[in-house]
Amino acid sequence: GSLQYNNASFVGSILIDTNNPLTAIRDWDMPDASGTVALTNNLLTEMSFAASDGTTPIVVANDIGGMFATHDMTIQSVFAGVGILGTTSGVTNIDIKVNGTSILGTAVTIDFGEATSLTAATPPFVDTPSISKGDRISIDIDAITTGGTEAGLQITLNGIRV
């Protein structure tokens, strides 16, 4: 059978937000005796952490902030944001590492005057997308704007739970 909701048809799958670049189709199993429907694959997920406090300007440094992965995932995209913008000129360059090794082919950058890397002139590229539960995720800050004012750094990894 099929289910129709808001002019979208579903036959054994659930279509997730088509405006989201991480759009996925999640397969589902028939409800069990309690009525629970199990999503069986392509479960979108994210991991996010604060890499600095909200007011102290960040500095060029290695192995700052971080967290331990809460589940296995295949990363599809990464981004960063700051609560206090960088000023003057240049970019904030951020490398994301898993167990001490970079996962990026192209670093995350936040252009001066911008709040996130989503509008960066050069988007990040995830070179090594697999993360396992318990892996240590940390960052290196390789460059900051010449004004050195950026603070409140947040890191987000988006992907599929495996």
XYZ file of C-alpha atoms in Angstrom:
162
model
C 0.000 0.000 0.000
C 0.956 3.628 -0.015
C 0.542 6.637 2.200
C -0.147 10.116 0.883
C 0.582 13.253 2.897
C 0.884 16.814 1.557
C 0.843 15.535 -2.032
C 3.829 13.236 -1.436
C 3.380 9.505 -1.939
C 5.190 6.963 0.183
C 5.418 3.301 -0.659
C 7.586 1.543 1.887
C 9.714 4.645 2.343
C 9.503 8.002 4.028
C 10.682 10.996 2.009
C 12.605 13.517 4.102
C 12.677 17.309 3.458
C 13.446 17.761 -0.239
C 14.905 21.232 0.401
C 17.605 19.748 2.634
C 20.940 18.928 0.938
C 21.082 15.810 3.117
C 17.741 14.558 1.798
C 17.372 10.854 2.215
C 14.712 8.271 1.749
C 14.277 6.171 4.855
C 12.988 2.650 4.403
C 10.515 1.456 6.995
C 9.232 -1.837 8.272
C 5.593 -2.592 8.908
C 4.429 -1.658 12.404
C 5.110 -4.248 15.093
C 2.439 -5.434 17.548
C 2.747 -2.199 19.551
C 2.262 -0.068 16.427
C 5.898 1.072 16.222
C 7.245 1.691 12.732
C 10.985 1.007 12.491
C 13.134 3.154 10.226
C 15.697 0.725 8.856
C 18.336 2.742 6.979
C 19.530 6.174 5.922
C 18.855 7.665 9.343
C 19.969 11.287 9.155
C 21.955 12.388 12.154
C 24.248 15.109 13.399
C 26.875 15.619 16.036
C 27.576 19.099 17.280
C 29.821 20.627 19.931
C 31.101 23.950 21.230
C 34.798 24.316 20.473
C 35.195 27.493 22.531
C 33.304 29.606 25.019
C 30.978 32.325 23.808
C 33.081 35.401 24.534
C 36.828 34.664 24.545
C 38.386 35.229 21.080
C 39.728 32.011 19.590
C 43.421 31.684 18.744
C 45.450 29.552 16.371
C 45.902 26.272 18.260
C 45.853 22.493 17.854
C 43.567 19.936 19.445
C 40.980 22.242 20.981
C 37.379 21.565 21.862
C 35.968 18.232 20.984
C 33.768 15.340 21.906
C 33.524 11.582 21.669
C 31.286 10.261 18.892
C 27.959 9.106 20.295
C 27.264 6.689 17.418
C 28.668 5.391 14.128
C 28.049 7.682 11.166
C 29.067 8.458 7.615
C 29.656 12.202 7.394
C 28.065 13.958 4.422
C 28.818 17.559 5.344
C 30.414 19.683 8.042
C 30.058 23.292 9.015
C 31.148 25.713 11.674
C 29.758 28.922 13.098
C 30.788 31.666 15.488
C 28.695 33.771 17.847
C 31.028 36.774 17.531
C 32.135 37.479 13.962
C 35.694 37.831 12.741
C 36.535 41.345 11.564
C 38.931 43.162 9.265
C 40.032 40.591 6.653
C 40.930 36.966 6.097
C 39.263 33.744 7.110
C 39.004 31.454 10.092
C 40.444 28.073 9.009
C 39.345 24.999 10.925
C 40.512 21.400 10.549
C 38.356 18.609 11.997
C 40.172 15.546 13.274
C 39.063 12.088 14.332
C 41.462 10.330 16.691
C 44.109 12.921 15.790
C 43.861 12.560 11.992
C 42.231 15.120 9.708
C 39.035 14.008 7.971
C 39.022 16.982 5.594
C 40.505 17.372 2.126
C 39.559 21.049 2.228
C 39.382 22.869 5.565
C 36.258 24.505 6.969
C 36.518 28.274 6.483
C 34.480 31.148 7.860
C 35.000 34.356 5.900
C 35.421 37.560 7.918
C 32.100 39.251 8.619
C 30.220 35.931 8.248
C 28.693 33.854 11.046
C 29.037 30.399 9.458
C 31.036 28.435 6.942
C 27.843 27.826 4.928
C 28.578 30.922 2.819
C 32.345 30.361 2.536
C 34.030 31.062 -0.788
C 35.562 27.556 -0.598
C 33.310 24.837 0.853
C 34.858 22.101 3.006
C 35.407 18.648 1.576
C 35.140 15.559 3.793
C 37.919 13.202 2.710
C 37.440 10.510 5.388
C 33.712 10.276 6.197
C 33.530 7.320 8.614
C 33.229 7.863 12.373
C 32.766 5.121 14.944
C 31.112 5.398 18.332
C 33.745 6.459 20.852
C 36.053 8.139 18.322
C 37.504 11.425 19.612
C 36.525 14.389 17.440
C 38.646 17.527 17.880
C 39.663 20.566 15.893
C 42.708 22.593 15.003
C 42.316 26.295 14.331
C 44.872 26.960 11.598
C 44.115 30.644 10.948
C 41.933 33.475 12.253
C 40.938 36.822 10.777
C 43.370 39.704 11.156
C 40.978 41.315 13.647
C 41.140 38.193 15.824
C 37.687 38.812 17.295
C 35.824 35.606 16.471
C 34.435 33.695 19.452
C 31.777 31.132 20.314
C 32.916 28.501 17.800
C 30.460 25.647 17.156
C 31.153 22.600 14.970
C 28.463 20.433 13.336
C 28.860 17.138 11.475
C 25.877 15.965 9.390
C 25.476 12.525 7.944
C 23.882 9.114 7.997
C 23.799 6.933 11.099
C 25.200 3.485 10.407
